[in-house]
Each structure stands twice: as C-alpha cells, then as structure tokens.
Amino acid sequence: VTVEAKQSDITRLHPGDLADATLITASALLDLLTEDELAGLVAVCVGAGCPALLTLSVVGRVNLSPADPLDRRVAAAFDAHQRRTTEGGRLLGPDAVAEALRRFGRLGAEVLVRPSPWRLGALQADLVAEWFTGWVAAACEQQVELAAETDAYLRRRLAAVTEGQFAGTVDHADLLVLP
C-alpha cells in the first residue's frame, strides 16, 4: 500500500489532482463546507472514479446524561453555529450528510451511510472536558445571551465528568462513496 498525503485547500481540488488516487479519505470535513464547496468536492470525488471514505460528520444529535435544562438550548445554538454564514457562504453543519447523499446520488454514485457515534464518559474525561468546553463556547459565540447561564452549566457538567457521573453521545455519520 502506498499512501501519499497532500496538503492543499480541499475546496480548490481539480479532477487532475486525484488522477492516481485509489481511495479518497477525509474526516470531520463535510459539516464545515458550504453547499458550493460540497458540490465541488462531490464532483471531484466522482470524477476520480475511486471510492471515498468521508468520516465523522456531525448530524445534530447530542444526548447527555443526566439531562440538564440547558442541554437543548446549547445544542440548538451549537447547531446554528454549525450552519452560520461565513465569507464563503452558509455552512451545511448537520445538514451536510443529507446534502452529500443527494449530490453523490445525482451523479450516480452509491453511498453507504453508517452511524459513528462518539460515546463519552468517565474513561474519556479529558476528551469530554475538551469537547464540552468547545461545544459550549461555539454555542455562546452563536447565541451571546447564553454566556450568562453557561458558566454554572459548564462547572456542573465538568464536575459530573470528574465524578464519573456524566455520559454523552455525540452522533456522527460516516459515508462510503462507491463510484
């Protein structure tokens, strides 16, 4: 097996860039793209004529236990942050998987989608703390008024993690695209 990694702007790929590829992989990418960027990536992947494995795309479902009254508001603000408008356009966020399925299907590719949930708990305390802090920060960036309530929320949740009283599932999807 020969692996070649190339650093480039994925939104500027051309079919020739993948001419010798036998597999295209990307992780945690689709939800960060705009509709136009996804359309370009889909066209290049299909044009390369080889399989593509696109993993860890958020789908907008987070389950936290024990439940907290702020969970849903923070999750909704985070999803809105994932769909925010940037200089390049509106990001797809949790809508990316459905949009990718539609676009690949339109070009005749077969797409297999499988759930790829992150299951977080006491054994991943450092990862949980890092993820949760970033999740809340993105939600507050999107909905500034949440910041007044999330300091105590963050402390409660991180204490629960430390005490082994926290469990969470962050749903993602993996796509295998077959030409």
JSON list of C-alpha atoms in Angstrom, two decimals:
[
{"chain": "A", "resi": 1, "resn": "VAL", "atom": "CA", "xyz": [0.00, 0.00, 0.00]},
{"chain": "A", "resi": 2, "resn": "THR", "atom": "CA", "xyz": [1.32, 3.40, -0.95]},
{"chain": "A", "resi": 3, "resn": "VAL", "atom": "CA", "xyz": [-0.01, 6.43, 0.87]},
{"chain": "A", "resi": 4, "resn": "GLU", "atom": "CA", "xyz": [0.55, 9.96, -0.30]},
{"chain": "A", "resi": 5, "resn": "ALA", "atom": "CA", "xyz": [-0.62, 12.87, 1.78]},
{"chain": "A", "resi": 6, "resn": "LYS", "atom": "CA", "xyz": [-1.02, 16.23, 0.11]},
{"chain": "A", "resi": 7, "resn": "GLN", "atom": "CA", "xyz": [-1.67, 19.48, 1.88]},
{"chain": "A", "resi": 8, "resn": "SER", "atom": "CA", "xyz": [-3.96, 21.76, -0.09]},
{"chain": "A", "resi": 9, "resn": "ASP", "atom": "CA", "xyz": [-7.22, 23.64, 0.06]},
{"chain": "A", "resi": 10, "resn": "ILE", "atom": "CA", "xyz": [-9.79, 20.89, -0.45]},
{"chain": "A", "resi": 11, "resn": "THR", "atom": "CA", "xyz": [-12.28, 23.41, -1.84]},
{"chain": "A", "resi": 12, "resn": "ARG", "atom": "CA", "xyz": [-9.91, 24.06, -4.75]},
{"chain": "A", "resi": 13, "resn": "LEU", "atom": "CA", "xyz": [-9.31, 20.49, -5.87]},
{"chain": "A", "resi": 14, "resn": "HIS", "atom": "CA", "xyz": [-9.48, 19.71, -9.57]},
{"chain": "A", "resi": 15, "resn": "PRO", "atom": "CA", "xyz": [-10.09, 16.27, -11.10]},
{"chain": "A", "resi": 16, "resn": "GLY", "atom": "CA", "xyz": [-6.44, 16.03, -12.12]},
{"chain": "A", "resi": 17, "resn": "ASP", "atom": "CA", "xyz": [-5.35, 16.41, -8.51]},
{"chain": "A", "resi": 18, "resn": "LEU", "atom": "CA", "xyz": [-6.77, 12.96, -7.77]},
{"chain": "A", "resi": 19, "resn": "ALA", "atom": "CA", "xyz": [-5.92, 11.27, -11.07]},
{"chain": "A", "resi": 20, "resn": "ASP", "atom": "CA", "xyz": [-3.84, 8.49, -9.50]},
{"chain": "A", "resi": 21, "resn": "ALA", "atom": "CA", "xyz": [-5.91, 8.09, -6.33]},
{"chain": "A", "resi": 22, "resn": "THR", "atom": "CA", "xyz": [-7.36, 4.72, -5.44]},
{"chain": "A", "resi": 23, "resn": "LEU", "atom": "CA", "xyz": [-9.11, 5.95, -2.27]},
{"chain": "A", "resi": 24, "resn": "ILE", "atom": "CA", "xyz": [-10.04, 9.42, -1.05]},
{"chain": "A", "resi": 25, "resn": "THR", "atom": "CA", "xyz": [-10.45, 9.97, 2.68]},
{"chain": "A", "resi": 26, "resn": "ALA", "atom": "CA", "xyz": [-11.45, 12.92, 4.80]},
{"chain": "A", "resi": 27, "resn": "SER", "atom": "CA", "xyz": [-12.53, 13.21, 8.41]},
{"chain": "A", "resi": 28, "resn": "ALA", "atom": "CA", "xyz": [-14.63, 15.82, 10.21]},
{"chain": "A", "resi": 29, "resn": "LEU", "atom": "CA", "xyz": [-14.99, 17.79, 7.00]},
{"chain": "A", "resi": 30, "resn": "LEU", "atom": "CA", "xyz": [-18.43, 17.71, 5.38]},
{"chain": "A", "resi": 31, "resn": "ASP", "atom": "CA", "xyz": [-20.21, 19.73, 8.07]},
{"chain": "A", "resi": 32, "resn": "LEU", "atom": "CA", "xyz": [-17.64, 22.54, 7.64]},
{"chain": "A", "resi": 33, "resn": "LEU", "atom": "CA", "xyz": [-18.40, 23.05, 3.96]},
{"chain": "A", "resi": 34, "resn": "THR", "atom": "CA", "xyz": [-20.82, 25.32, 2.17]},
{"chain": "A", "resi": 35, "resn": "GLU", "atom": "CA", "xyz": [-23.22, 23.92, -0.42]},
{"chain": "A", "resi": 36, "resn": "ASP", "atom": "CA", "xyz": [-20.95, 25.11, -3.28]},
{"chain": "A", "resi": 37, "resn": "GLU", "atom": "CA", "xyz": [-17.84, 23.66, -1.63]},
{"chain": "A", "resi": 38, "resn": "LEU", "atom": "CA", "xyz": [-19.59, 20.33, -1.13]},
{"chain": "A", "resi": 39, "resn": "ALA", "atom": "CA", "xyz": [-20.76, 20.33, -4.75]},
{"chain": "A", "resi": 40, "resn": "GLY", "atom": "CA", "xyz": [-17.17, 20.83, -5.89]},
{"chain": "A", "resi": 41, "resn": "LEU", "atom": "CA", "xyz": [-15.86, 18.07, -3.61]},
{"chain": "A", "resi": 42, "resn": "VAL", "atom": "CA", "xyz": [-18.56, 15.65, -4.78]},
{"chain": "A", "resi": 43, "resn": "ALA", "atom": "CA", "xyz": [-17.77, 16.35, -8.44]},
{"chain": "A", "resi": 44, "resn": "VAL", "atom": "CA", "xyz": [-14.05, 15.84, -7.91]},
{"chain": "A", "resi": 45, "resn": "CYS", "atom": "CA", "xyz": [-14.57, 12.61, -5.93]},
{"chain": "A", "resi": 46, "resn": "VAL", "atom": "CA", "xyz": [-16.94, 11.16, -8.52]},
{"chain": "A", "resi": 47, "resn": "GLY", "atom": "CA", "xyz": [-14.66, 12.33, -11.31]},
{"chain": "A", "resi": 48, "resn": "ALA", "atom": "CA", "xyz": [-11.71, 10.50, -9.72]},
{"chain": "A", "resi": 49, "resn": "GLY", "atom": "CA", "xyz": [-13.64, 7.24, -10.15]},
{"chain": "A", "resi": 50, "resn": "CYS", "atom": "CA", "xyz": [-12.43, 5.70, -6.89]},
{"chain": "A", "resi": 51, "resn": "PRO", "atom": "CA", "xyz": [-14.06, 5.11, -3.52]},
{"chain": "A", "resi": 52, "resn": "ALA", "atom": "CA", "xyz": [-14.22, 7.92, -0.96]},
{"chain": "A", "resi": 53, "resn": "LEU", "atom": "CA", "xyz": [-14.48, 7.45, 2.79]},
{"chain": "A", "resi": 54, "resn": "LEU", "atom": "CA", "xyz": [-15.82, 10.59, 4.46]},
{"chain": "A", "resi": 55, "resn": "THR", "atom": "CA", "xyz": [-15.99, 10.12, 8.22]},
{"chain": "A", "resi": 56, "resn": "LEU", "atom": "CA", "xyz": [-17.17, 11.91, 11.35]},
{"chain": "A", "resi": 57, "resn": "SER", "atom": "CA", "xyz": [-19.71, 14.38, 10.03]},
{"chain": "A", "resi": 58, "resn": "VAL", "atom": "CA", "xyz": [-21.94, 15.83, 12.73]},
{"chain": "A", "resi": 59, "resn": "VAL", "atom": "CA", "xyz": [-25.65, 15.15, 12.33]},
{"chain": "A", "resi": 60, "resn": "GLY", "atom": "CA", "xyz": [-27.07, 17.44, 15.01]},
{"chain": "A", "resi": 61, "resn": "ARG", "atom": "CA", "xyz": [-27.90, 14.97, 17.76]},
{"chain": "A", "resi": 62, "resn": "VAL", "atom": "CA", "xyz": [-26.29, 15.12, 21.19]},
{"chain": "A", "resi": 63, "resn": "ASN", "atom": "CA", "xyz": [-27.57, 13.13, 24.17]},
{"chain": "A", "resi": 64, "resn": "LEU", "atom": "CA", "xyz": [-26.21, 13.97, 27.60]},
{"chain": "A", "resi": 65, "resn": "SER", "atom": "CA", "xyz": [-26.92, 12.16, 30.85]},
{"chain": "A", "resi": 66, "resn": "PRO", "atom": "CA", "xyz": [-28.01, 13.15, 33.34]},
{"chain": "A", "resi": 67, "resn": "ALA", "atom": "CA", "xyz": [-30.15, 15.65, 31.48]},
{"chain": "A", "resi": 68, "resn": "ASP", "atom": "CA", "xyz": [-29.78, 19.34, 32.27]},
{"chain": "A", "resi": 69, "resn": "PRO", "atom": "CA", "xyz": [-32.32, 22.08, 31.48]},
{"chain": "A", "resi": 70, "resn": "LEU", "atom": "CA", "xyz": [-29.74, 23.93, 29.31]},
{"chain": "A", "resi": 71, "resn": "ASP", "atom": "CA", "xyz": [-28.79, 20.92, 27.15]},
{"chain": "A", "resi": 72, "resn": "ARG", "atom": "CA", "xyz": [-31.33, 21.58, 24.40]},
{"chain": "A", "resi": 73, "resn": "ARG", "atom": "CA", "xyz": [-30.67, 25.32, 24.21]},
{"chain": "A", "resi": 74, "resn": "VAL", "atom": "CA", "xyz": [-26.92, 24.81, 23.99]},
{"chain": "A", "resi": 75, "resn": "ALA", "atom": "CA", "xyz": [-27.37, 22.06, 21.38]},
{"chain": "A", "resi": 76, "resn": "ALA", "atom": "CA", "xyz": [-29.66, 24.28, 19.27]},
{"chain": "A", "resi": 77, "resn": "ALA", "atom": "CA", "xyz": [-27.21, 27.19, 19.47]},
{"chain": "A", "resi": 78, "resn": "PHE", "atom": "CA", "xyz": [-24.33, 24.88, 18.54]},
{"chain": "A", "resi": 79, "resn": "ASP", "atom": "CA", "xyz": [-26.24, 23.57, 15.52]},
{"chain": "A", "resi": 80, "resn": "ALA", "atom": "CA", "xyz": [-26.98, 27.16, 14.48]},
{"chain": "A", "resi": 81, "resn": "HIS", "atom": "CA", "xyz": [-23.26, 27.89, 14.82]},
{"chain": "A", "resi": 82, "resn": "GLN", "atom": "CA", "xyz": [-22.53, 24.93, 12.54]},
{"chain": "A", "resi": 83, "resn": "ARG", "atom": "CA", "xyz": [-24.94, 26.45, 9.99]},
{"chain": "A", "resi": 84, "resn": "ARG", "atom": "CA", "xyz": [-23.64, 30.01, 10.31]},
{"chain": "A", "resi": 85, "resn": "THR", "atom": "CA", "xyz": [-22.83, 32.19, 7.34]},
{"chain": "A", "resi": 86, "resn": "THR", "atom": "CA", "xyz": [-19.14, 32.78, 6.68]},
{"chain": "A", "resi": 87, "resn": "GLU", "atom": "CA", "xyz": [-17.31, 34.73, 3.99]},
{"chain": "A", "resi": 88, "resn": "GLY", "atom": "CA", "xyz": [-17.62, 31.64, 1.78]},
{"chain": "A", "resi": 89, "resn": "GLY", "atom": "CA", "xyz": [-21.35, 31.20, 2.38]},
{"chain": "A", "resi": 90, "resn": "ARG", "atom": "CA", "xyz": [-23.64, 29.31, 4.73]},
{"chain": "A", "resi": 91, "resn": "LEU", "atom": "CA", "xyz": [-22.05, 26.22, 6.27]},
{"chain": "A", "resi": 92, "resn": "LEU", "atom": "CA", "xyz": [-24.00, 22.98, 5.97]},
{"chain": "A", "resi": 93, "resn": "GLY", "atom": "CA", "xyz": [-23.36, 21.78, 9.52]},
{"chain": "A", "resi": 94, "resn": "PRO", "atom": "CA", "xyz": [-25.74, 18.94, 10.48]},
{"chain": "A", "resi": 95, "resn": "ASP", "atom": "CA", "xyz": [-27.36, 19.10, 7.02]},
{"chain": "A", "resi": 96, "resn": "ALA", "atom": "CA", "xyz": [-24.15, 18.05, 5.25]},
{"chain": "A", "resi": 97, "resn": "VAL", "atom": "CA", "xyz": [-24.73, 14.30, 5.26]},
{"chain": "A", "resi": 98, "resn": "ALA", "atom": "CA", "xyz": [-28.18, 14.55, 3.65]},
{"chain": "A", "resi": 99, "resn": "GLU", "atom": "CA", "xyz": [-26.88, 17.05, 1.10]},
{"chain": "A", "resi": 100, "resn": "ALA", "atom": "CA", "xyz": [-23.87, 14.84, 0.28]},
{"chain": "A", "resi": 101, "resn": "LEU", "atom": "CA", "xyz": [-26.16, 11.83, -0.22]},
{"chain": "A", "resi": 102, "resn": "ARG", "atom": "CA", "xyz": [-28.33, 13.83, -2.59]},
{"chain": "A", "resi": 103, "resn": "ARG", "atom": "CA", "xyz": [-25.41, 15.17, -4.59]},
{"chain": "A", "resi": 104, "resn": "PHE", "atom": "CA", "xyz": [-23.49, 11.89, -4.86]},
{"chain": "A", "resi": 105, "resn": "GLY", "atom": "CA", "xyz": [-26.70, 10.09, -5.81]},
{"chain": "A", "resi": 106, "resn": "ARG", "atom": "CA", "xyz": [-27.46, 12.62, -8.51]},
{"chain": "A", "resi": 107, "resn": "LEU", "atom": "CA", "xyz": [-24.08, 11.79, -10.08]},
{"chain": "A", "resi": 108, "resn": "GLY", "atom": "CA", "xyz": [-24.74, 8.04, -9.95]},
{"chain": "A", "resi": 109, "resn": "ALA", "atom": "CA", "xyz": [-22.51, 7.12, -7.01]},
{"chain": "A", "resi": 110, "resn": "GLU", "atom": "CA", "xyz": [-23.61, 4.54, -4.47]},
{"chain": "A", "resi": 111, "resn": "VAL", "atom": "CA", "xyz": [-23.32, 5.83, -0.91]},
{"chain": "A", "resi": 112, "resn": "LEU", "atom": "CA", "xyz": [-23.35, 3.71, 2.22]},
{"chain": "A", "resi": 113, "resn": "VAL", "atom": "CA", "xyz": [-24.02, 5.69, 5.40]},
{"chain": "A", "resi": 114, "resn": "ARG", "atom": "CA", "xyz": [-23.33, 4.33, 8.85]},
{"chain": "A", "resi": 115, "resn": "PRO", "atom": "CA", "xyz": [-23.69, 5.91, 12.27]},
{"chain": "A", "resi": 116, "resn": "SER", "atom": "CA", "xyz": [-20.44, 6.72, 14.00]},
{"chain": "A", "resi": 117, "resn": "PRO", "atom": "CA", "xyz": [-21.38, 7.97, 17.47]},
{"chain": "A", "resi": 118, "resn": "TRP", "atom": "CA", "xyz": [-18.90, 9.30, 19.97]},
{"chain": "A", "resi": 119, "resn": "ARG", "atom": "CA", "xyz": [-19.73, 7.67, 23.27]},
{"chain": "A", "resi": 120, "resn": "LEU", "atom": "CA", "xyz": [-18.21, 9.78, 26.00]},
{"chain": "A", "resi": 121, "resn": "GLY", "atom": "CA", "xyz": [-17.93, 9.03, 29.67]},
{"chain": "A", "resi": 122, "resn": "ALA", "atom": "CA", "xyz": [-15.61, 8.75, 32.64]},
{"chain": "A", "resi": 123, "resn": "LEU", "atom": "CA", "xyz": [-12.95, 6.83, 30.71]},
{"chain": "A", "resi": 124, "resn": "GLN", "atom": "CA", "xyz": [-12.61, 9.76, 28.28]},
{"chain": "A", "resi": 125, "resn": "ALA", "atom": "CA", "xyz": [-12.72, 12.53, 30.91]},
{"chain": "A", "resi": 126, "resn": "ASP", "atom": "CA", "xyz": [-10.05, 14.68, 29.22]},
{"chain": "A", "resi": 127, "resn": "LEU", "atom": "CA", "xyz": [-11.70, 14.35, 25.82]},
{"chain": "A", "resi": 128, "resn": "VAL", "atom": "CA", "xyz": [-15.14, 15.06, 27.31]},
{"chain": "A", "resi": 129, "resn": "ALA", "atom": "CA", "xyz": [-13.86, 18.21, 29.02]},
{"chain": "A", "resi": 130, "resn": "GLU", "atom": "CA", "xyz": [-12.20, 19.44, 25.82]},
{"chain": "A", "resi": 131, "resn": "TRP", "atom": "CA", "xyz": [-15.22, 18.64, 23.62]},
{"chain": "A", "resi": 132, "resn": "PHE", "atom": "CA", "xyz": [-17.79, 20.01, 26.07]},
{"chain": "A", "resi": 133, "resn": "THR", "atom": "CA", "xyz": [-15.90, 23.27, 26.62]},
{"chain": "A", "resi": 134, "resn": "GLY", "atom": "CA", "xyz": [-15.62, 23.81, 22.85]},
{"chain": "A", "resi": 135, "resn": "TRP", "atom": "CA", "xyz": [-19.24, 22.83, 22.29]},
{"chain": "A", "resi": 136, "resn": "VAL", "atom": "CA", "xyz": [-20.46, 25.38, 24.84]},
{"chain": "A", "resi": 137, "resn": "ALA", "atom": "CA", "xyz": [-18.08, 28.08, 23.53]},
{"chain": "A", "resi": 138, "resn": "ALA", "atom": "CA", "xyz": [-19.39, 27.66, 19.97]},
{"chain": "A", "resi": 139, "resn": "ALA", "atom": "CA", "xyz": [-22.99, 27.82, 21.24]},
{"chain": "A", "resi": 140, "resn": "CYS", "atom": "CA", "xyz": [-22.24, 31.04, 23.15]},
{"chain": "A", "resi": 141, "resn": "GLU", "atom": "CA", "xyz": [-20.48, 32.52, 20.13]},
{"chain": "A", "resi": 142, "resn": "GLN", "atom": "CA", "xyz": [-23.67, 31.96, 18.17]},
{"chain": "A", "resi": 143, "resn": "GLN", "atom": "CA", "xyz": [-26.10, 32.99, 20.90]},
{"chain": "A", "resi": 144, "resn": "VAL", "atom": "CA", "xyz": [-24.30, 35.52, 23.09]},
{"chain": "A", "resi": 145, "resn": "GLU", "atom": "CA", "xyz": [-27.08, 35.70, 25.69]},
{"chain": "A", "resi": 146, "resn": "LEU", "atom": "CA", "xyz": [-26.36, 32.06, 26.66]},
{"chain": "A", "resi": 147, "resn": "ALA", "atom": "CA", "xyz": [-23.00, 33.07, 28.14]},
{"chain": "A", "resi": 148, "resn": "ALA", "atom": "CA", "xyz": [-24.64, 34.38, 31.32]},
{"chain": "A", "resi": 149, "resn": "GLU", "atom": "CA", "xyz": [-26.08, 30.91, 32.02]},
{"chain": "A", "resi": 150, "resn": "THR", "atom": "CA", "xyz": [-23.34, 28.63, 30.77]},
{"chain": "A", "resi": 151, "resn": "ASP", "atom": "CA", "xyz": [-20.64, 29.36, 33.37]},
{"chain": "A", "resi": 152, "resn": "ALA", "atom": "CA", "xyz": [-22.55, 27.46, 36.06]},
{"chain": "A", "resi": 153, "resn": "TYR", "atom": "CA", "xyz": [-23.67, 24.89, 33.45]},
{"chain": "A", "resi": 154, "resn": "LEU", "atom": "CA", "xyz": [-20.08, 24.24, 32.43]},
{"chain": "A", "resi": 155, "resn": "ARG", "atom": "CA", "xyz": [-18.97, 23.88, 36.06]},
{"chain": "A", "resi": 156, "resn": "ARG", "atom": "CA", "xyz": [-21.83, 21.44, 36.82]},
{"chain": "A", "resi": 157, "resn": "ARG", "atom": "CA", "xyz": [-21.12, 19.33, 33.76]},
{"chain": "A", "resi": 158, "resn": "LEU", "atom": "CA", "xyz": [-17.34, 19.23, 34.24]},
{"chain": "A", "resi": 159, "resn": "ALA", "atom": "CA", "xyz": [-17.81, 18.30, 37.90]},
{"chain": "A", "resi": 160, "resn": "ALA", "atom": "CA", "xyz": [-20.09, 15.44, 36.81]},
{"chain": "A", "resi": 161, "resn": "VAL", "atom": "CA", "xyz": [-17.38, 14.28, 34.39]},
{"chain": "A", "resi": 162, "resn": "THR", "atom": "CA", "xyz": [-14.76, 14.33, 37.16]},
{"chain": "A", "resi": 163, "resn": "GLU", "atom": "CA", "xyz": [-17.10, 12.40, 39.47]},
{"chain": "A", "resi": 164, "resn": "GLY", "atom": "CA", "xyz": [-17.85, 9.79, 36.80]},
{"chain": "A", "resi": 165, "resn": "GLN", "atom": "CA", "xyz": [-21.50, 10.90, 36.69]},
{"chain": "A", "resi": 166, "resn": "PHE", "atom": "CA", "xyz": [-21.60, 12.04, 33.07]},
{"chain": "A", "resi": 167, "resn": "ALA", "atom": "CA", "xyz": [-22.27, 10.17, 29.85]},
{"chain": "A", "resi": 168, "resn": "GLY", "atom": "CA", "xyz": [-22.78, 11.58, 26.41]},
{"chain": "A", "resi": 169, "resn": "THR", "atom": "CA", "xyz": [-23.33, 10.51, 22.85]},
{"chain": "A", "resi": 170, "resn": "VAL", "atom": "CA", "xyz": [-22.45, 12.84, 20.00]},
{"chain": "A", "resi": 171, "resn": "ASP", "atom": "CA", "xyz": [-23.88, 11.41, 16.81]},
{"chain": "A", "resi": 172, "resn": "HIS", "atom": "CA", "xyz": [-21.85, 11.49, 13.61]},
{"chain": "A", "resi": 173, "resn": "ALA", "atom": "CA", "xyz": [-22.18, 9.68, 10.30]},
{"chain": "A", "resi": 174, "resn": "ASP", "atom": "CA", "xyz": [-19.59, 8.04, 8.04]},
{"chain": "A", "resi": 175, "resn": "LEU", "atom": "CA", "xyz": [-20.09, 7.83, 4.29]},
{"chain": "A", "resi": 176, "resn": "LEU", "atom": "CA", "xyz": [-18.50, 5.32, 1.94]},
{"chain": "A", "resi": 177, "resn": "VAL", "atom": "CA", "xyz": [-18.93, 6.51, -1.63]},
{"chain": "A", "resi": 178, "resn": "LEU", "atom": "CA", "xyz": [-18.57, 3.88, -4.34]},
{"chain": "A", "resi": 179, "resn": "PRO", "atom": "CA", "xyz": [-18.25, 5.00, -7.97]}
]
